[in-house]
C-alpha cells in the first residue's frame, strides 16, 4: 500500500509492503497515481520490462521508480500494474499499461523528478517501508 | 490498498522546533552549535509575522543541513519566502570557496535549473486591455503550450539543441527569434559561459527536444498584469514602468531537459561523499568539489540547461508578443512589448564577492532565490547599471507581484541575493483539500477580477492564492533588510497555467 503525505511544495509517498518486491511495485503505482490522479483510467494493454542492477534496497527502489518515471517522460507510457521479482543481479519488473492518450487519460501533476531528499527504505518485523518525495 | 491523495500526516512531523535566535528585526540565526557538523551558522531573513509559518515545516532544518557543505562561506542563508524543499530549502542561498575545497551541490540548484521569470512591458493601459481581457487570455492558452504532457511548437534536432545550449539566447537571435535588446536585458545576456552541451545526456536531449517554448505545470504561469502602484518614481521611470501600465510576467525554467540534467548529476555523484570523505545529513545534498572532475562536469551540464531555460522564456515571450499583436491588430514593436529583465531563480554561479575582507571567487548557489546586484555592479546591463539590477518577484494569482531593485546591503549580507516569490505556506494536499467544493476559477474572477485559465483542476486548486504567503510581507522584509528595494507593485488581470 502507499499513501501520499504532505510536503509544502512537492508530494511525498510512504509505502508499506510485506516484501521489497511489493514495496517497489506499490511505489511505482503510487507514482502513477500522483501523475494521473487515478490509476483506474489506465488499461493494461501493453507490456514493458525493466531491469535494475544492484543490491542496495534504497537504490533498487529509487532507480526503479526513476525508470518508470522516465518511461512516461520519454515514451509517454503510463502503467497501472507491476510484477516485480529479484535475482542475484538486481530487480526485474513486468509493467502493464498503455501510452498516454489525451482523449482517454487526464494528468494531475507534472512530476519533475524522484528526489533523494529523506529517501528511505527500511525493513522491520512487520515488513518493508519506504519514503520517497517527488518534485512537482 | 490505496489511500486518497488527501491523506495527511501529523503536523508535529513537519514543524521545526530548533533554535531561532533574533539578530535584528528581520534576521534570525540558527547557531552552528545546533547540529554537530554545521560549519557556519544558519541565517534566515524574516520578521515576527513570518516566524509561525517558518516554523511550520522542515525548511529551517534544511538551512542547518546546508551548513554542513564543505567550503561554505559566511552562513547558510535563507530568504523570507523560505519553505520546505528537497535537500536545500526553497529560498536557500549558499556560497562555497572553490579554493578552499568548496563544493557544488546539484541540490542547491534544484531540478528546474534556471527556473526564473521575465517581465515584458507594453504601452497598453488597463482601459485598452479590460474590454478584451477574456479574449486575450483565451487566445494565450490556445496558442501557448502549457500543462503536463504539452509539447511545444518549436522542435529542435539534437545538434540544434546543443548549439542552443552552448550559445543561449544569441542562438535564437540568429534564427530571428530574439532581438539585441532581448539579449541585453537577460541575466548574463542569456548565455552562461562555460556550458558543455556534450555533458548533457541523450535522455535529457529527448526530454528537451520539443519543450523549449512551453510553460509546463506546477507553479509556472504566464500572467497579464497592471502596474498597481509605483513606490520609487525615478527607478520605475528608469525601468520604463508607470502606474496603470500593462505588463506580462512569464515564469518557467529548463523543463524536462533541466530536470534530467539534475537527475543525471545526482546519480553520477552518488559515491562522491564517500570518495571525498564528506559528512552530509541528507542524500539530496550530495556534492563534489567545484574543482573536481565531477564538479566541473555538473557545472558544464548545468550551464547548458540554464541557457536552455533562458531560451525557453525567450520563446514563450515570442508567443506572448504574437498573441498580443493578433488581439490588438498591431505589431509587438508598436505595442512597446520590450523585455524589462529576465532573471534566474535556481542557479550556481561563480561570482566575485568580499568575504571576511578578502575578494574571492565563490560558487553561489541560489535555490529559489534571485540575484539582486546594487547600482554600479558590472554584471548589470548598461542601461540599468546606474540604478541597480531589476528584480522581479511573482506573488500569487490573486494578489500581487513586485518589481524591486538590487539593494545596497545585498552584497554584504546575502552574496547579492534576495527572495524569489511569495513562498508557499500550504502544502499541495492541504490546498487541494481546501479547494474541495469550490470553483477557484470563478472565485478569482469574482473576488479579484482575474481571468484564470488552467489545463488541470489540480493546477488551480494547488496554486490558489491562499496556498502562498502574502507577497507584500515577504517583500517588506527584503526591503527593510536592504537586500532589494521596492519599485512597483503589479496586480494580476489574467493568467494561464498548467
XYZ file of C-alpha atoms in Angstrom:
634
model
C 0.000 0.000 0.000
C 1.026 3.610 -0.421
C -0.126 6.896 0.991
C 0.525 10.406 -0.242
C 1.744 12.700 2.515
C 2.077 16.444 2.809
C 5.131 18.302 1.657
C 4.957 22.077 1.270
C 5.930 22.387 -2.376
C 6.053 18.790 -3.551
C 4.401 15.436 -2.766
C 5.618 12.542 -0.669
C 4.877 8.830 -0.904
C 5.007 6.486 2.056
C 4.908 2.825 1.050
C 4.428 -0.293 3.182
C 4.618 -3.904 1.930
C 5.465 -7.426 3.036
C 8.402 -7.778 0.625
C 10.880 -5.489 -1.104
C 9.416 -6.590 -4.451
C 5.906 -5.487 -3.420
C 7.365 -2.283 -1.959
C 8.845 -1.383 -5.358
C 5.611 -2.293 -7.185
C 3.479 -0.172 -4.839
C 5.925 2.755 -5.068
C 5.602 2.663 -8.864
C 1.806 2.558 -8.589
C 1.939 5.490 -6.179
C 3.983 7.454 -8.688
C 1.417 6.663 -11.394
C -1.373 7.891 -9.107
C 0.452 11.191 -8.499
C 0.943 11.706 -12.251
C -2.576 10.753 -13.348
C -4.647 11.264 -10.199
C -6.413 7.951 -10.912
C -4.814 4.641 -11.886
C -8.219 3.204 -12.872
C -8.140 5.120 -16.161
C -5.069 3.164 -17.368
C -5.750 -0.045 -19.270
C -3.161 -2.852 -19.061
C -2.973 -3.326 -22.837
C 0.808 -3.083 -23.291
C 3.737 -4.647 -21.514
C 7.239 -3.327 -20.779
C 10.104 -4.891 -18.877
C 12.571 -3.175 -16.565
C 15.842 -4.406 -15.140
C 17.676 -2.564 -12.367
C 21.156 -3.804 -11.463
C 22.336 -3.673 -7.857
C 21.699 -4.984 -4.388
C 21.127 -1.965 -2.123
C 17.344 -1.808 -1.460
C 17.371 2.018 -1.369
C 18.888 2.354 -4.821
C 16.871 -0.549 -6.270
C 13.641 1.227 -5.337
C 14.877 4.684 -6.328
C 16.324 3.559 -9.665
C 13.222 1.506 -10.478
C 10.688 4.268 -9.968
C 13.039 6.713 -11.712
C 12.930 4.414 -14.763
C 9.134 4.170 -14.565
C 9.034 7.977 -14.442
C 11.405 8.190 -17.423
C 9.143 5.805 -19.382
C 6.388 8.405 -19.097
C 8.609 11.402 -19.769
C 10.309 9.889 -22.810
C 7.865 7.352 -24.273
C 4.644 8.669 -22.701
C 3.921 5.233 -21.153
C 1.520 5.033 -18.213
C 1.402 1.851 -16.105
C -1.170 0.527 -13.686
C 0.266 -2.838 -12.677
C 3.732 -4.175 -11.865
C 5.064 -7.646 -11.120
C 8.460 -7.331 -9.503
C 10.988 -10.088 -8.810
C 14.637 -10.154 -7.751
C 17.631 -12.251 -8.684
C 21.335 -12.087 -7.935
C 21.814 -9.242 -10.475
C 19.105 -6.987 -9.160
C 15.464 -6.274 -9.805
C 13.228 -7.317 -12.729
C 9.786 -5.917 -13.372
C 6.999 -6.555 -15.840
C 4.820 -3.471 -16.158
C 1.361 -3.296 -17.758
C -0.210 -0.138 -19.060
C -0.719 1.913 -22.214
C 0.608 5.017 -23.965
C -0.783 8.341 -22.760
C -3.758 9.417 -24.862
C -5.161 12.897 -24.115
C -8.581 11.695 -25.243
C -8.588 8.934 -22.630
C -6.331 9.999 -19.776
C -6.272 13.019 -17.509
C -2.987 14.122 -15.969
C -2.868 15.601 -12.481
C 0.772 16.518 -11.881
C 3.957 17.121 -13.764
C 6.494 15.131 -11.751
C 9.870 16.723 -12.478
C 11.912 14.006 -10.798
C 12.145 11.493 -7.986
C 14.178 13.244 -5.290
C 16.659 11.708 -2.858
C 15.533 14.038 -0.056
C 14.690 11.908 3.013
C 14.725 8.890 0.715
C 14.437 5.898 2.982
C 13.885 2.130 2.691
C 13.647 0.116 5.922
C 12.895 -3.452 6.933
C 11.462 -4.429 10.314
C 9.467 -7.230 11.891
C 6.268 -6.017 10.207
C 7.678 -5.717 6.683
C 9.230 -3.164 4.355
C 8.712 0.609 4.491
C 9.836 3.384 2.173
C 9.631 7.185 1.961
C 10.026 8.994 -1.361
C 9.450 12.686 -2.170
C 8.749 13.633 -5.774
C 9.418 17.100 -7.174
C 6.332 18.815 -8.601
C -4.954 -0.679 -0.595
C -4.803 2.878 -1.857
C -5.277 5.912 0.321
C -6.620 9.105 -1.253
C -4.285 11.966 -2.179
C -5.580 13.949 0.761
C -4.080 11.605 3.391
C -2.344 13.841 5.869
C 0.484 13.358 8.336
C 0.689 14.797 11.820
C 1.698 18.457 11.974
C 4.413 17.689 14.561
C 6.295 15.636 11.986
C 6.672 18.686 9.792
C 7.429 21.516 12.171
C 10.790 22.940 13.233
C 11.362 23.192 16.987
C 15.087 24.074 16.922
C 16.655 27.403 17.887
C 15.840 30.630 16.032
C 17.698 33.500 17.694
C 16.793 37.085 16.747
C 19.763 39.004 15.305
C 17.834 42.132 14.313
C 14.235 42.883 13.353
C 14.493 40.902 10.124
C 17.268 38.319 10.658
C 17.183 35.077 12.679
C 20.088 32.797 13.477
C 20.320 29.021 13.793
C 23.627 28.762 15.697
C 26.144 26.270 14.359
C 26.054 24.599 17.769
C 22.548 23.351 16.871
C 23.890 20.336 14.988
C 27.277 18.715 15.151
C 28.762 19.069 11.675
C 27.456 22.560 10.903
C 30.417 24.624 9.681
C 28.684 28.013 9.875
C 25.507 29.496 11.358
C 22.206 29.487 9.532
C 20.740 32.965 8.911
C 17.138 33.452 7.861
C 15.710 36.780 6.717
C 12.200 37.041 8.191
C 10.206 39.077 10.664
C 7.855 38.248 13.546
C 4.916 37.943 11.144
C 6.610 35.107 9.254
C 8.054 33.127 12.183
C 4.982 30.902 12.814
C 4.909 29.986 9.110
C 8.663 29.488 9.109
C 8.420 27.019 11.990
C 5.518 25.133 10.389
C 7.670 22.992 8.100
C 11.149 21.499 7.888
C 12.782 24.328 5.931
C 14.856 25.690 8.878
C 16.221 22.169 9.421
C 17.346 22.245 5.793
C 19.091 25.605 6.385
C 21.045 23.875 9.174
C 21.818 20.891 6.919
C 23.263 23.117 4.175
C 25.721 24.480 6.769
C 27.460 21.060 6.549
C 28.624 21.675 2.959
C 32.434 21.749 2.683
C 33.869 25.178 1.937
C 30.690 27.073 2.855
C 31.347 30.784 3.468
C 29.831 33.181 5.980
C 26.497 31.437 6.666
C 23.819 29.152 5.262
C 21.242 31.750 4.216
C 17.514 31.726 3.560
C 15.132 34.343 2.247
C 11.715 35.220 3.758
C 9.852 33.142 1.154
C 11.609 30.077 2.619
C 9.724 26.778 2.590
C 10.450 23.078 2.670
C 12.258 21.867 -0.433
C 14.422 18.818 -1.042
C 17.983 18.964 0.275
C 18.153 22.751 0.231
C 15.080 24.673 1.329
C 13.366 26.806 -1.284
C 14.738 30.294 -0.708
C 18.169 28.940 0.243
C 21.485 30.601 -0.589
C 24.935 29.138 -0.048
C 28.351 30.299 -1.256
C 31.341 27.973 -1.217
C 35.005 28.750 -1.825
C 36.445 26.524 -4.585
C 39.983 27.424 -3.482
C 39.207 26.005 -0.046
C 37.770 22.733 -1.336
C 34.320 24.276 -1.648
C 31.669 22.133 -3.281
C 28.941 22.468 -5.854
C 25.711 20.645 -4.998
C 23.050 19.954 -7.648
C 20.507 20.000 -4.802
C 21.485 23.640 -4.237
C 20.227 24.465 -7.717
C 17.321 22.065 -7.921
C 15.778 20.042 -10.714
C 14.412 23.079 -12.517
C 17.781 24.601 -13.409
C 17.419 28.331 -14.127
C 13.758 28.390 -13.327
C 13.163 32.122 -13.485
C 10.959 34.991 -14.529
C 10.880 37.711 -17.129
C 8.721 40.812 -17.257
C 7.603 42.285 -20.570
C 6.447 45.899 -20.742
C 3.711 47.197 -23.043
C 2.477 50.672 -23.895
C -1.092 49.494 -23.231
C -3.213 50.658 -20.300
C -5.887 48.940 -18.245
C -8.533 50.667 -20.354
C -7.037 49.119 -23.506
C -6.933 45.583 -22.119
C -10.013 45.298 -19.913
C -12.559 45.035 -22.798
C -10.645 42.199 -24.474
C -9.142 40.528 -21.386
C -11.071 37.256 -21.660
C -10.362 37.026 -25.387
C -6.682 37.730 -24.738
C -6.309 35.065 -22.035
C -8.268 32.512 -24.088
C -6.002 33.196 -27.059
C -2.921 32.800 -24.868
C -3.954 29.370 -23.578
C -4.911 28.363 -27.115
C -1.623 29.438 -28.713
C 0.946 28.874 -25.963
C 1.808 25.292 -24.934
C 1.030 24.910 -21.225
C 0.406 21.956 -18.933
C 1.576 18.402 -18.343
C 2.457 16.499 -21.485
C 2.200 19.520 -23.788
C 4.908 19.614 -26.440
C 5.961 22.883 -27.999
C 5.666 24.427 -31.444
C 9.453 24.639 -31.751
C 11.183 21.272 -32.206
C 14.989 21.183 -32.224
C 17.250 18.454 -33.559
C 19.951 17.196 -31.151
C 22.582 19.295 -32.982
C 20.413 22.421 -32.816
C 19.731 21.789 -29.143
C 23.461 21.559 -28.460
C 24.041 24.901 -30.246
C 21.146 26.449 -28.323
C 22.599 25.220 -25.015
C 26.094 26.436 -25.846
C 25.081 29.883 -27.170
C 21.857 30.619 -25.277
C 19.553 33.413 -26.494
C 22.040 34.674 -29.148
C 21.383 31.340 -30.930
C 17.690 32.273 -31.143
C 18.616 35.758 -32.380
C 20.328 34.108 -35.349
C 17.010 32.348 -36.100
C 15.136 35.685 -35.925
C 13.500 34.752 -32.601
C 15.234 37.282 -30.347
C 16.457 40.861 -30.636
C 19.648 42.524 -29.420
C 17.572 44.248 -26.728
C 16.161 40.909 -25.561
C 19.715 39.636 -25.124
C 20.894 42.778 -23.314
C 18.025 42.563 -20.814
C 18.539 38.918 -19.859
C 20.743 37.897 -16.913
C 24.210 37.001 -18.231
C 22.941 38.233 -21.627
C 21.104 34.952 -21.998
C 24.236 32.814 -22.071
C 26.107 31.470 -19.070
C 29.684 30.922 -20.254
C 31.272 27.536 -19.708
C 28.305 25.476 -20.901
C 29.175 21.979 -22.106
C 26.210 20.516 -24.039
C 28.291 17.383 -24.622
C 27.853 16.680 -20.878
C 24.057 16.623 -21.314
C 22.729 13.066 -21.655
C 20.777 11.691 -24.601
C 17.830 11.165 -22.253
C 17.892 14.867 -21.353
C 18.031 15.803 -25.052
C 14.984 13.641 -25.746
C 13.060 15.203 -22.844
C 14.019 18.678 -24.028
C 13.571 18.263 -27.779
C 10.034 19.701 -28.007
C 9.772 21.536 -24.679
C 11.669 24.751 -25.424
C 8.858 27.295 -25.609
C 6.475 25.527 -23.216
C 5.284 26.729 -19.815
C 4.955 23.355 -18.074
C 2.894 22.888 -14.938
C 3.306 23.216 -11.169
C 3.870 26.842 -10.189
C 4.755 28.018 -13.706
C 2.486 30.507 -15.459
C 2.100 33.474 -17.777
C 0.238 36.415 -16.271
C -1.117 39.689 -17.671
C -0.675 42.359 -15.010
C -1.255 46.055 -14.434
C 1.119 48.326 -12.527
C -0.956 48.975 -9.413
C 1.296 51.439 -7.661
C 4.765 52.920 -8.030
C 6.863 53.119 -4.854
C 10.011 54.668 -6.332
C 9.388 57.063 -9.229
C 12.949 57.561 -10.529
C 13.758 53.850 -10.546
C 10.385 52.949 -12.039
C 10.984 55.516 -14.776
C 14.416 54.043 -15.486
C 12.760 50.610 -15.756
C 10.103 52.067 -18.103
C 7.244 51.478 -15.645
C 4.324 53.723 -14.673
C 1.023 53.271 -12.860
C -1.768 51.786 -14.967
C 0.631 50.178 -17.460
C 0.067 46.615 -18.683
C 2.925 44.116 -18.330
C 3.275 40.369 -18.840
C 5.101 38.112 -16.394
C 6.491 34.776 -17.617
C 7.593 32.090 -15.130
C 9.175 28.858 -16.353
C 12.506 27.032 -16.419
C 14.532 24.382 -18.179
C 11.659 21.870 -18.425
C 12.417 18.139 -18.760
C 15.931 18.775 -20.038
C 16.984 20.545 -16.851
C 15.211 18.032 -14.600
C 17.132 15.246 -16.312
C 20.481 17.062 -16.022
C 19.959 17.315 -12.254
C 18.796 13.693 -12.039
C 21.846 12.508 -14.004
C 24.165 14.525 -11.751
C 22.699 13.103 -8.559
C 23.229 9.620 -9.960
C 26.811 10.381 -11.051
C 27.628 11.900 -7.653
C 26.119 9.037 -5.643
C 29.518 7.823 -4.440
C 31.183 11.258 -4.239
C 30.623 11.840 -0.485
C 32.465 8.581 0.308
C 35.181 9.360 -2.249
C 35.832 12.840 -0.830
C 35.099 11.961 2.801
C 32.096 14.293 3.203
C 29.684 14.033 6.118
C 26.254 15.027 4.772
C 22.947 14.863 6.661
C 20.742 14.354 3.556
C 21.327 12.345 0.347
C 19.910 15.226 -1.691
C 22.846 17.403 -0.595
C 25.258 15.163 -2.499
C 28.096 17.283 -3.885
C 31.646 17.364 -5.217
C 34.430 19.941 -5.047
C 33.910 22.671 -7.658
C 37.409 21.977 -8.981
C 36.941 18.170 -9.175
C 36.131 16.340 -12.433
C 32.649 15.583 -11.073
C 32.095 19.231 -10.083
C 33.246 20.566 -13.442
C 31.076 18.023 -15.278
C 27.971 19.070 -13.352
C 28.616 22.805 -13.792
C 29.172 22.343 -17.547
C 25.859 20.494 -17.930
C 24.024 22.834 -15.539
C 25.113 25.896 -17.536
C 23.897 24.213 -20.731
C 20.495 23.616 -19.098
C 20.492 27.200 -17.808
C 20.965 28.507 -21.339
C 18.105 26.256 -22.499
C 15.913 27.875 -19.814
C 16.757 31.417 -20.991
C 15.746 30.276 -24.498
C 12.537 28.723 -23.160
C 11.419 32.007 -21.639
C 12.523 33.858 -24.781
C 10.325 31.622 -26.974
C 7.430 31.986 -24.537
C 7.802 35.760 -24.787
C 7.839 35.400 -28.578
C 4.480 33.589 -28.340
C 3.072 36.253 -26.000
C 4.134 39.084 -28.314
C 2.350 37.443 -31.227
C -0.832 36.791 -29.251
C -0.945 40.480 -28.257
C -0.209 41.537 -31.845
C -3.134 39.420 -33.048
C -5.606 40.640 -30.422
C -4.675 44.324 -30.759
C -4.017 44.230 -34.534
C -0.663 45.963 -34.124
C 2.892 44.676 -34.242
C 4.504 43.792 -30.912
C 7.019 46.563 -31.572
C 4.185 49.070 -31.945
C 2.732 47.745 -28.665
C 6.058 48.526 -26.957
C 6.489 44.920 -25.842
C 10.100 45.189 -24.722
C 11.716 42.919 -22.195
C 12.297 44.728 -18.896
C 14.513 41.965 -17.499
C 14.868 38.183 -17.192
C 16.325 36.793 -14.001
C 17.122 33.263 -12.766
C 15.901 31.692 -9.522
C 17.765 28.372 -9.499
C 21.436 28.556 -10.324
C 25.018 28.011 -9.173
C 27.356 30.728 -10.433
C 30.977 31.592 -9.869
C 30.935 35.217 -8.723
C 33.463 37.521 -7.093
C 32.448 38.604 -3.591
C 34.070 40.073 -0.492
C 34.270 37.506 2.291
C 35.975 38.386 5.573
C 37.570 41.411 3.919
C 39.042 39.429 1.007
C 37.852 39.472 -2.597
C 37.439 35.940 -3.870
C 35.588 33.852 -6.408
C 32.853 31.810 -4.748
C 30.263 29.386 -6.074
C 26.925 30.983 -5.164
C 24.018 28.522 -5.056
C 20.628 30.188 -5.317
C 17.739 27.768 -4.882
C 14.517 29.716 -5.199
C 16.363 32.996 -4.709
C 17.103 35.920 -7.026
C 20.356 37.657 -7.815
C 19.981 41.305 -6.710
C 23.076 43.340 -7.517
C 23.109 47.005 -6.461
C 23.852 50.013 -8.658
C 27.301 50.068 -10.186
C 27.827 46.307 -10.448
C 29.480 45.372 -13.732
C 27.123 42.415 -14.331
C 24.085 44.687 -14.618
C 23.040 45.715 -18.170
C 24.490 49.097 -19.009
C 21.069 50.751 -19.260
C 20.305 49.868 -15.614
C 23.823 49.982 -14.134
C 23.408 53.429 -12.556
C 20.131 52.327 -10.942
C 20.656 48.710 -9.920
C 19.530 45.320 -11.211
C 15.797 44.853 -11.775
C 14.397 42.105 -9.532
C 11.056 40.544 -10.439
C 9.074 38.862 -7.657
C 5.985 36.876 -8.663
C 3.370 36.673 -5.924
C 0.187 34.659 -6.283
C -2.503 34.781 -8.950
C -4.977 36.690 -6.783
C -2.979 39.380 -5.031
C 0.207 40.949 -6.430
C 3.707 40.707 -7.837
C 6.550 43.177 -7.394
C 9.401 44.811 -9.241
C 12.317 45.594 -6.923
C 15.837 46.862 -7.472
C 19.070 45.355 -6.110
C 19.636 46.783 -2.626
C 22.643 48.463 -1.024
C 23.231 45.695 1.547
C 22.686 42.668 -0.702
C 26.363 42.078 -1.476
C 27.433 42.340 2.156
C 24.539 40.342 3.663
C 23.487 37.736 1.099
C 26.043 37.457 -1.706
C 23.875 39.809 -3.759
C 20.653 37.838 -3.346
C 17.017 38.443 -2.459
C 13.744 36.485 -2.353
C 12.146 34.898 -5.438
C 8.418 34.931 -4.715
C 5.788 34.761 -2.007
C 6.702 31.246 -0.927
C 4.188 28.501 -0.260
C 2.503 28.285 3.113
C 0.010 25.484 2.335
C 1.089 22.069 1.091
C -0.342 20.866 -2.216
C -2.514 18.305 -0.426
C -3.830 20.885 2.046
C -4.572 23.350 -0.770
C -6.432 20.640 -2.717
C -8.448 19.782 0.386
C -9.236 23.461 0.969
C -10.456 23.767 -2.639
C -12.983 20.919 -2.435
C -16.476 22.014 -3.356
C -15.207 25.404 -4.570
C -14.679 26.803 -8.042
C -11.337 28.589 -7.802
C -11.632 29.981 -11.328
C -14.974 31.672 -10.533
C -13.673 32.879 -7.167
C -10.666 34.523 -8.796
C -12.925 36.305 -11.262
C -15.480 37.439 -8.669
C -13.096 38.360 -5.845
C -10.072 39.680 -7.728
C -11.337 40.235 -11.279
C -8.710 37.788 -12.522
C -9.428 35.710 -15.645
C -7.730 32.346 -14.983
C -7.335 29.512 -17.464
C -5.729 26.288 -16.291
C -5.259 22.946 -18.039
C -5.899 20.885 -14.908
C -8.240 21.163 -11.939
C -5.291 20.295 -9.646
C -3.251 23.212 -11.017
C -5.707 25.887 -9.901
C -6.516 24.189 -6.595
C -2.889 23.728 -5.583
C -1.837 27.188 -6.754
C -4.779 29.160 -5.321
C -3.795 32.442 -3.637
C -4.309 31.025 -0.126
C -1.525 28.483 -0.771
C 1.007 31.330 -0.710
C 2.267 33.778 1.873
C 1.341 37.420 1.397
C 3.993 38.642 -1.051
C 3.704 42.167 0.387
C 5.022 40.880 3.733
C 7.886 38.961 2.098
C 8.893 41.970 0.007
C 8.673 44.227 3.054
C 11.315 42.081 4.807
C 13.842 42.150 1.953
C 13.224 45.909 1.576
C 13.916 46.569 5.274
C 16.929 44.227 5.200
C 18.361 46.280 2.324
C 18.585 43.235 0.020
C 16.306 44.758 -2.622
C 14.131 47.860 -2.597
C 10.504 48.350 -3.629
C 9.915 49.892 -7.056
C 6.425 48.941 -8.250
C 3.566 46.623 -7.300
C 1.659 44.835 -10.057
C -1.803 43.288 -9.852
C -2.824 40.206 -11.842
C -5.517 40.541 -14.503
C -5.330 37.228 -16.362
C -3.300 34.056 -16.000
C -2.656 30.814 -17.877
C -1.297 27.784 -16.027
C -0.813 24.055 -16.342
